[in-house]
Amino acid sequence: MGLILCGLLMAVNFSNNLIFAMTALLLSIALVGWYHTRVNLSCLSLTDWRVAPVFAGQKAIWRLTVENGKQRGRYGIRACSSGAETDPEQYLAAGGQTEITLRRQVVARGLIKPCPADLRSCFPLGIFEARLGTKDLPECLAYPKPAGDQPVPEQTAGRQAHLLNESGAYTGMRRYAPGDTLSRISWKAYARFDELYTKEFDGAQGRPALWLRWSDVRASGVEQKLSQLCRWMLDVHGQNREYGLELPGMKIEPAGEESHLRHCLQALALYGETERTS
């Protein structure tokens, strides 16, 4: 734009028709370029940003699907957000769709707050920039970094609730113990005696469920303790073994499903979050 302004000033000052013509040509090119820059991002269909939890030390990746419903290609599209790494500029063919990502290095556990983001393009001249707003990057949960070399404690005495897999014929009932699965509770007995009983079967197999306890970690710092618990949790889960989690002021009963793992990891990620953010 500065070149066009200088050309206009020179044309007026020297009353030179050739400079007038060149200035008009440059202005026309600029206007056409501005128009195509604006059109390049128009009428695109965007989904919501998606992100999966990560461990501290990894990169959080937000993904956005962009669909081009028009019969013309789109050039030089990229996503931008403060503090995030973006992919190289992408070409989106007519009628096609693509996935655009943003990455951010996660240095600590906790909740990464939502952040504004948009799509940008400088096509075709590179002197104008069009922006298309998207929804904010959603919050992302960062788990503690698994670390620590302390072996998994095998302390189940007084804490064992049940074996991993119970099968076979029904053999009787016993009083309910913390950690027993709800599916084994005899609700008929509860209605009759007003007390919880757990059904038992023969042929039980598997190893006892473990309690992963804050007090069993020998590390001194809070983050080191959380990292060690995270390490234990992943190891025990990888062994297809049930486990419970005890943190100061929190207790999660033993289980072994993926949802249980996510629940426990979330508890570690958000431990003391209120105190840290206040």
mmCIF file of C-alpha atoms in Angstrom:
data_model
loop_
_atom_site.group_PDB
_atom_site.id
_atom_site.type_symbol
_atom_site.label_atom_id
_atom_site.label_comp_id
_atom_site.label_asym_id
_atom_site.label_seq_id
_atom_site.Cartn_x
_atom_site.Cartn_y
_atom_site.Cartn_z
ATOM 1 C CA MET A 1 0.000 0.000 0.000
ATOM 2 C CA GLY A 2 2.940 2.303 0.633
ATOM 3 C CA LEU A 3 4.142 1.760 -2.930
ATOM 4 C CA ILE A 4 0.736 2.750 -4.297
ATOM 5 C CA LEU A 5 0.664 5.886 -2.143
ATOM 6 C CA CYS A 6 4.177 6.895 -3.282
ATOM 7 C CA GLY A 7 3.221 6.300 -6.893
ATOM 8 C CA LEU A 8 0.139 8.455 -6.500
ATOM 9 C CA LEU A 9 2.149 11.288 -4.930
ATOM 10 C CA MET A 10 4.765 11.114 -7.680
ATOM 11 C CA ALA A 11 2.114 11.053 -10.401
ATOM 12 C CA VAL A 12 0.430 14.141 -8.954
ATOM 13 C CA ASN A 13 3.714 15.964 -8.318
ATOM 14 C CA PHE A 14 5.176 15.339 -11.777
ATOM 15 C CA SER A 15 1.868 15.122 -13.651
ATOM 16 C CA ASN A 16 3.169 11.970 -15.299
ATOM 17 C CA ASN A 17 0.551 9.843 -17.062
ATOM 18 C CA LEU A 18 2.759 6.755 -17.086
ATOM 19 C CA ILE A 19 3.088 6.863 -13.290
ATOM 20 C CA PHE A 20 -0.664 7.412 -13.041
ATOM 21 C CA ALA A 21 -1.221 4.302 -15.153
ATOM 22 C CA MET A 22 1.232 2.202 -13.105
ATOM 23 C CA THR A 23 -0.357 3.375 -9.858
ATOM 24 C CA ALA A 24 -3.818 2.499 -11.132
ATOM 25 C CA LEU A 25 -2.574 -0.933 -12.170
ATOM 26 C CA LEU A 26 -1.046 -1.590 -8.737
ATOM 27 C CA LEU A 27 -4.233 -0.425 -7.034
ATOM 28 C CA SER A 28 -6.297 -2.761 -9.186
ATOM 29 C CA ILE A 29 -4.048 -5.697 -8.368
ATOM 30 C CA ALA A 30 -4.270 -4.865 -4.651
ATOM 31 C CA LEU A 31 -8.075 -4.688 -4.732
ATOM 32 C CA VAL A 32 -8.355 -7.988 -6.582
ATOM 33 C CA GLY A 33 -5.930 -9.579 -4.122
ATOM 34 C CA TRP A 34 -7.877 -8.238 -1.134
ATOM 35 C CA TYR A 35 -11.101 -9.661 -2.561
ATOM 36 C CA HIS A 36 -9.626 -13.123 -3.123
ATOM 37 C CA THR A 37 -8.089 -13.115 0.351
ATOM 38 C CA ARG A 38 -11.510 -12.486 1.861
ATOM 39 C CA VAL A 39 -13.241 -15.070 -0.357
ATOM 40 C CA ASN A 40 -10.586 -17.690 0.407
ATOM 41 C CA LEU A 41 -11.943 -18.233 3.946
ATOM 42 C CA SER A 42 -15.623 -17.638 3.306
ATOM 43 C CA CYS A 43 -18.309 -20.345 3.550
ATOM 44 C CA LEU A 44 -16.117 -22.946 5.256
ATOM 45 C CA SER A 45 -17.773 -25.432 7.614
ATOM 46 C CA LEU A 46 -15.970 -25.928 10.921
ATOM 47 C CA THR A 47 -16.424 -28.510 13.646
ATOM 48 C CA ASP A 48 -15.619 -27.919 17.306
ATOM 49 C CA TRP A 49 -12.037 -28.280 18.439
ATOM 50 C CA ARG A 50 -11.227 -31.682 19.918
ATOM 51 C CA VAL A 51 -8.457 -32.543 22.380
ATOM 52 C CA ALA A 52 -7.511 -35.592 24.454
ATOM 53 C CA PRO A 53 -5.867 -35.535 27.907
ATOM 54 C CA VAL A 54 -2.085 -35.739 27.928
ATOM 55 C CA PHE A 55 0.677 -36.318 30.439
ATOM 56 C CA ALA A 56 2.907 -33.480 31.565
ATOM 57 C CA GLY A 57 5.907 -33.272 29.257
ATOM 58 C CA GLN A 58 3.873 -34.172 26.179
ATOM 59 C CA LYS A 59 2.225 -31.873 23.666
ATOM 60 C CA ALA A 60 -1.502 -31.240 23.810
ATOM 61 C CA ILE A 61 -3.005 -31.447 20.323
ATOM 62 C CA TRP A 62 -6.236 -29.686 19.406
ATOM 63 C CA ARG A 63 -7.860 -30.871 16.161
ATOM 64 C CA LEU A 64 -10.328 -29.038 13.952
ATOM 65 C CA THR A 65 -12.062 -30.481 10.888
ATOM 66 C CA VAL A 66 -12.595 -27.967 8.084
ATOM 67 C CA GLU A 67 -14.921 -28.749 5.180
ATOM 68 C CA ASN A 68 -15.047 -26.900 1.877
ATOM 69 C CA GLY A 69 -18.524 -27.103 0.364
ATOM 70 C CA LYS A 70 -17.734 -24.832 -2.576
ATOM 71 C CA GLN A 71 -16.439 -25.783 -5.996
ATOM 72 C CA ARG A 72 -13.180 -23.918 -5.621
ATOM 73 C CA GLY A 73 -10.004 -24.738 -3.784
ATOM 74 C CA ARG A 74 -8.790 -22.880 -0.698
ATOM 75 C CA TYR A 75 -5.134 -22.023 -0.316
ATOM 76 C CA GLY A 76 -2.735 -21.161 2.477
ATOM 77 C CA ILE A 77 -5.017 -21.964 5.438
ATOM 78 C CA ARG A 78 -3.548 -22.177 8.920
ATOM 79 C CA ALA A 79 -4.839 -22.014 12.487
ATOM 80 C CA CYS A 80 -3.552 -19.582 15.096
ATOM 81 C CA SER A 81 -3.808 -19.310 18.860
ATOM 82 C CA SER A 82 -1.636 -17.575 21.413
ATOM 83 C CA GLY A 83 1.282 -19.750 22.500
ATOM 84 C CA ALA A 84 0.395 -22.660 20.204
ATOM 85 C CA GLU A 85 2.363 -24.237 17.387
ATOM 86 C CA THR A 86 0.497 -24.486 14.103
ATOM 87 C CA ASP A 87 0.780 -26.759 11.077
ATOM 88 C CA PRO A 88 2.188 -25.463 7.785
ATOM 89 C CA GLU A 89 -0.321 -23.751 5.531
ATOM 90 C CA GLN A 90 -2.721 -26.205 3.941
ATOM 91 C CA TYR A 91 -4.588 -26.471 0.650
ATOM 92 C CA LEU A 92 -8.219 -27.521 0.804
ATOM 93 C CA ALA A 93 -9.576 -28.964 -2.438
ATOM 94 C CA ALA A 94 -13.057 -28.191 -3.755
ATOM 95 C CA GLY A 95 -15.646 -30.251 -1.909
ATOM 96 C CA GLY A 96 -12.999 -31.751 0.371
ATOM 97 C CA GLN A 97 -12.168 -31.619 4.058
ATOM 98 C CA THR A 98 -9.011 -31.532 6.092
ATOM 99 C CA GLU A 99 -7.892 -31.588 9.703
ATOM 100 C CA ILE A 100 -5.979 -28.656 11.110
ATOM 101 C CA THR A 101 -4.120 -28.982 14.382
ATOM 102 C CA LEU A 102 -2.636 -26.747 17.043
ATOM 103 C CA ARG A 103 -0.029 -28.003 19.527
ATOM 104 C CA ARG A 104 1.096 -26.713 22.877
ATOM 105 C CA GLN A 105 3.859 -28.081 25.088
ATOM 106 C CA VAL A 106 2.512 -29.092 28.493
ATOM 107 C CA VAL A 107 4.979 -28.520 31.278
ATOM 108 C CA ALA A 108 2.852 -29.191 34.356
ATOM 109 C CA ARG A 109 -0.198 -31.179 35.398
ATOM 110 C CA GLY A 110 -3.556 -29.519 35.807
ATOM 111 C CA LEU A 111 -6.232 -28.013 33.645
ATOM 112 C CA ILE A 112 -5.223 -26.001 30.578
ATOM 113 C CA LYS A 113 -7.776 -23.247 30.276
ATOM 114 C CA PRO A 114 -9.745 -22.487 27.064
ATOM 115 C CA CYS A 115 -8.049 -20.088 24.658
ATOM 116 C CA PRO A 116 -9.275 -18.101 21.600
ATOM 117 C CA ALA A 117 -8.320 -19.424 18.169
ATOM 118 C CA ASP A 118 -9.030 -18.623 14.517
ATOM 119 C CA LEU A 119 -8.181 -19.574 10.936
ATOM 120 C CA ARG A 120 -6.026 -17.239 8.863
ATOM 121 C CA SER A 121 -4.916 -16.924 5.263
ATOM 122 C CA CYS A 122 -2.777 -14.416 3.313
ATOM 123 C CA PHE A 123 -3.474 -15.937 -0.093
ATOM 124 C CA PRO A 124 -2.809 -14.804 -2.824
ATOM 125 C CA LEU A 125 -0.619 -11.689 -2.378
ATOM 126 C CA GLY A 126 0.595 -12.135 1.171
ATOM 127 C CA ILE A 127 -0.075 -8.490 2.057
ATOM 128 C CA PHE A 128 -3.641 -8.903 3.305
ATOM 129 C CA GLU A 129 -4.735 -11.360 5.983
ATOM 130 C CA ALA A 130 -8.228 -12.791 6.333
ATOM 131 C CA ARG A 131 -9.379 -14.286 9.631
ATOM 132 C CA LEU A 132 -12.220 -16.689 10.326
ATOM 133 C CA GLY A 133 -13.190 -17.101 13.960
ATOM 134 C CA THR A 134 -13.576 -20.564 15.430
ATOM 135 C CA LYS A 135 -14.769 -21.651 18.828
ATOM 136 C CA ASP A 136 -12.244 -21.370 21.640
ATOM 137 C CA LEU A 137 -9.801 -24.186 22.193
ATOM 138 C CA PRO A 138 -11.474 -26.347 24.858
ATOM 139 C CA GLU A 139 -9.819 -26.989 28.188
ATOM 140 C CA CYS A 140 -7.370 -29.867 28.289
ATOM 141 C CA LEU A 141 -6.531 -32.069 31.249
ATOM 142 C CA ALA A 142 -2.828 -32.716 31.871
ATOM 143 C CA TYR A 143 -2.004 -35.763 34.001
ATOM 144 C CA PRO A 144 1.150 -35.904 36.134
ATOM 145 C CA LYS A 145 4.240 -37.166 34.352
ATOM 146 C CA PRO A 146 4.697 -40.867 35.220
ATOM 147 C CA ALA A 147 7.979 -41.167 37.077
ATOM 148 C CA GLY A 148 9.631 -42.809 40.037
ATOM 149 C CA ASP A 149 11.473 -46.074 40.568
ATOM 150 C CA GLN A 150 9.738 -47.267 43.724
ATOM 151 C CA PRO A 151 8.180 -50.709 43.107
ATOM 152 C CA VAL A 152 4.439 -51.172 43.321
ATOM 153 C CA PRO A 153 3.507 -52.005 46.934
ATOM 154 C CA GLU A 154 1.914 -55.402 47.348
ATOM 155 C CA GLN A 155 0.203 -54.487 50.578
ATOM 156 C CA THR A 156 -3.262 -55.952 50.437
ATOM 157 C CA ALA A 157 -3.587 -57.149 54.027
ATOM 158 C CA GLY A 158 -6.683 -55.668 55.572
ATOM 159 C CA ARG A 159 -7.373 -53.896 52.314
ATOM 160 C CA GLN A 160 -8.206 -56.712 49.955
ATOM 161 C CA ALA A 161 -11.763 -56.459 48.786
ATOM 162 C CA HIS A 162 -12.125 -59.053 46.082
ATOM 163 C CA LEU A 163 -10.311 -60.919 43.382
ATOM 164 C CA LEU A 164 -10.134 -59.678 39.844
ATOM 165 C CA ASN A 165 -12.309 -62.330 38.231
ATOM 166 C CA GLU A 166 -14.881 -64.221 40.200
ATOM 167 C CA SER A 167 -16.770 -66.987 38.469
ATOM 168 C CA GLY A 168 -18.329 -70.349 39.086
ATOM 169 C CA ALA A 169 -21.162 -71.535 41.294
ATOM 170 C CA TYR A 170 -22.698 -69.449 44.041
ATOM 171 C CA THR A 171 -21.312 -70.514 47.421
ATOM 172 C CA GLY A 172 -22.747 -68.059 49.885
ATOM 173 C CA MET A 173 -22.563 -64.519 51.212
ATOM 174 C CA ARG A 174 -20.296 -62.550 53.474
ATOM 175 C CA ARG A 175 -20.546 -59.106 54.977
ATOM 176 C CA TYR A 176 -19.790 -56.320 52.590
ATOM 177 C CA ALA A 177 -16.215 -54.996 52.585
ATOM 178 C CA PRO A 178 -15.119 -51.654 51.159
ATOM 179 C CA GLY A 179 -14.076 -52.181 47.556
ATOM 180 C CA ASP A 180 -16.572 -54.916 46.703
ATOM 181 C CA THR A 181 -18.137 -54.349 43.301
ATOM 182 C CA LEU A 182 -21.782 -53.318 43.239
ATOM 183 C CA SER A 183 -22.657 -56.222 40.942
ATOM 184 C CA ARG A 184 -21.763 -58.669 43.745
ATOM 185 C CA ILE A 185 -23.951 -57.054 46.389
ATOM 186 C CA SER A 186 -27.074 -59.003 47.316
ATOM 187 C CA TRP A 187 -29.826 -56.424 47.242
ATOM 188 C CA LYS A 188 -32.389 -58.979 48.338
ATOM 189 C CA ALA A 189 -30.392 -59.588 51.518
ATOM 190 C CA TYR A 190 -30.097 -55.848 52.017
ATOM 191 C CA ALA A 191 -33.875 -55.452 51.775
ATOM 192 C CA ARG A 192 -34.358 -58.266 54.273
ATOM 193 C CA PHE A 193 -31.630 -57.563 56.835
ATOM 194 C CA ASP A 194 -30.964 -53.888 56.208
ATOM 195 C CA GLU A 195 -27.277 -54.687 55.905
ATOM 196 C CA LEU A 196 -24.993 -55.116 52.906
ATOM 197 C CA TYR A 197 -23.809 -58.598 51.951
ATOM 198 C CA THR A 198 -21.564 -59.647 49.092
ATOM 199 C CA LYS A 199 -22.259 -62.786 47.076
ATOM 200 C CA GLU A 200 -19.355 -65.199 46.704
ATOM 201 C CA PHE A 201 -18.669 -67.745 43.975
ATOM 202 C CA ASP A 202 -16.190 -70.581 43.675
ATOM 203 C CA GLY A 203 -13.572 -70.650 40.963
ATOM 204 C CA ALA A 204 -12.291 -67.190 41.812
ATOM 205 C CA GLN A 205 -9.138 -66.315 39.946
ATOM 206 C CA GLY A 206 -6.801 -63.422 39.456
ATOM 207 C CA ARG A 207 -4.808 -61.417 41.956
ATOM 208 C CA PRO A 208 -6.170 -59.293 44.794
ATOM 209 C CA ALA A 209 -6.996 -55.699 44.121
ATOM 210 C CA LEU A 210 -4.372 -53.217 45.266
ATOM 211 C CA TRP A 211 -4.595 -49.970 47.117
ATOM 212 C CA LEU A 212 -2.282 -47.283 45.794
ATOM 213 C CA ARG A 213 -1.870 -44.947 48.709
ATOM 214 C CA TRP A 214 -0.323 -41.522 49.087
ATOM 215 C CA SER A 215 1.207 -42.608 52.407
ATOM 216 C CA ASP A 216 3.099 -45.480 50.732
ATOM 217 C CA VAL A 217 5.084 -43.159 48.445
ATOM 218 C CA ARG A 218 8.533 -42.419 49.803
ATOM 219 C CA ALA A 219 9.117 -39.303 47.662
ATOM 220 C CA SER A 220 9.070 -36.007 49.518
ATOM 221 C CA GLY A 221 7.485 -33.441 47.184
ATOM 222 C CA VAL A 222 3.850 -33.324 46.147
ATOM 223 C CA GLU A 223 4.588 -33.529 42.428
ATOM 224 C CA GLN A 224 7.019 -36.405 42.950
ATOM 225 C CA LYS A 225 4.389 -38.308 44.930
ATOM 226 C CA LEU A 226 1.786 -37.755 42.229
ATOM 227 C CA SER A 227 4.218 -38.880 39.529
ATOM 228 C CA GLN A 228 5.015 -42.064 41.460
ATOM 229 C CA LEU A 229 1.323 -42.833 41.974
ATOM 230 C CA CYS A 230 0.751 -42.228 38.274
ATOM 231 C CA ARG A 231 3.590 -44.646 37.451
ATOM 232 C CA TRP A 232 2.109 -47.307 39.740
ATOM 233 C CA MET A 233 -1.351 -46.820 38.333
ATOM 234 C CA LEU A 234 -0.254 -47.313 34.731
ATOM 235 C CA ASP A 235 1.834 -50.359 35.658
ATOM 236 C CA VAL A 236 -0.975 -52.041 37.602
ATOM 237 C CA HIS A 237 -3.539 -51.197 34.940
ATOM 238 C CA GLY A 238 -1.228 -52.681 32.313
ATOM 239 C CA GLN A 239 -1.208 -55.910 34.330
ATOM 240 C CA ASN A 240 -5.012 -56.039 34.044
ATOM 241 C CA ARG A 241 -5.269 -55.808 37.807
ATOM 242 C CA GLU A 242 -7.802 -53.900 39.861
ATOM 243 C CA TYR A 243 -6.659 -51.085 42.111
ATOM 244 C CA GLY A 244 -7.970 -48.320 44.303
ATOM 245 C CA LEU A 245 -6.493 -44.898 45.016
ATOM 246 C CA GLU A 246 -6.104 -43.087 48.301
ATOM 247 C CA LEU A 247 -5.150 -39.432 48.386
ATOM 248 C CA PRO A 248 -5.407 -37.076 51.348
ATOM 249 C CA GLY A 249 -9.110 -36.358 51.632
ATOM 250 C CA MET A 250 -10.064 -38.627 48.722
ATOM 251 C CA LYS A 251 -10.630 -42.335 48.231
ATOM 252 C CA ILE A 252 -11.535 -44.119 44.992
ATOM 253 C CA GLU A 253 -12.692 -47.722 45.348
ATOM 254 C CA PRO A 254 -10.908 -50.484 43.378
ATOM 255 C CA ALA A 255 -11.890 -51.241 39.795
ATOM 256 C CA GLY A 256 -10.062 -52.027 36.583
ATOM 257 C CA GLU A 257 -11.903 -50.456 33.673
ATOM 258 C CA GLU A 258 -10.568 -47.743 31.397
ATOM 259 C CA SER A 259 -13.064 -45.318 32.879
ATOM 260 C CA HIS A 260 -11.622 -46.082 36.333
ATOM 261 C CA LEU A 261 -8.112 -45.324 35.061
ATOM 262 C CA ARG A 262 -9.250 -41.987 33.634
ATOM 263 C CA HIS A 263 -11.053 -41.189 36.885
ATOM 264 C CA CYS A 264 -7.950 -41.878 38.954
ATOM 265 C CA LEU A 265 -5.682 -39.956 36.571
ATOM 266 C CA GLN A 266 -8.049 -37.013 36.722
ATOM 267 C CA ALA A 267 -7.886 -37.107 40.515
ATOM 268 C CA LEU A 268 -4.094 -36.938 40.335
ATOM 269 C CA ALA A 269 -4.161 -34.161 37.737
ATOM 270 C CA LEU A 270 -6.481 -31.959 39.781
ATOM 271 C CA TYR A 271 -5.072 -32.760 43.232
ATOM 272 C CA GLY A 272 -4.688 -29.504 45.154
ATOM 273 C CA GLU A 273 -5.801 -27.505 42.100
ATOM 274 C CA THR A 274 -7.973 -25.217 44.216
ATOM 275 C CA GLU A 275 -5.056 -24.275 46.429
ATOM 276 C CA ARG A 276 -2.747 -23.768 43.442
ATOM 277 C CA THR A 277 -5.140 -21.446 41.582
ATOM 278 C CA SER A 278 -6.330 -19.449 44.590
#
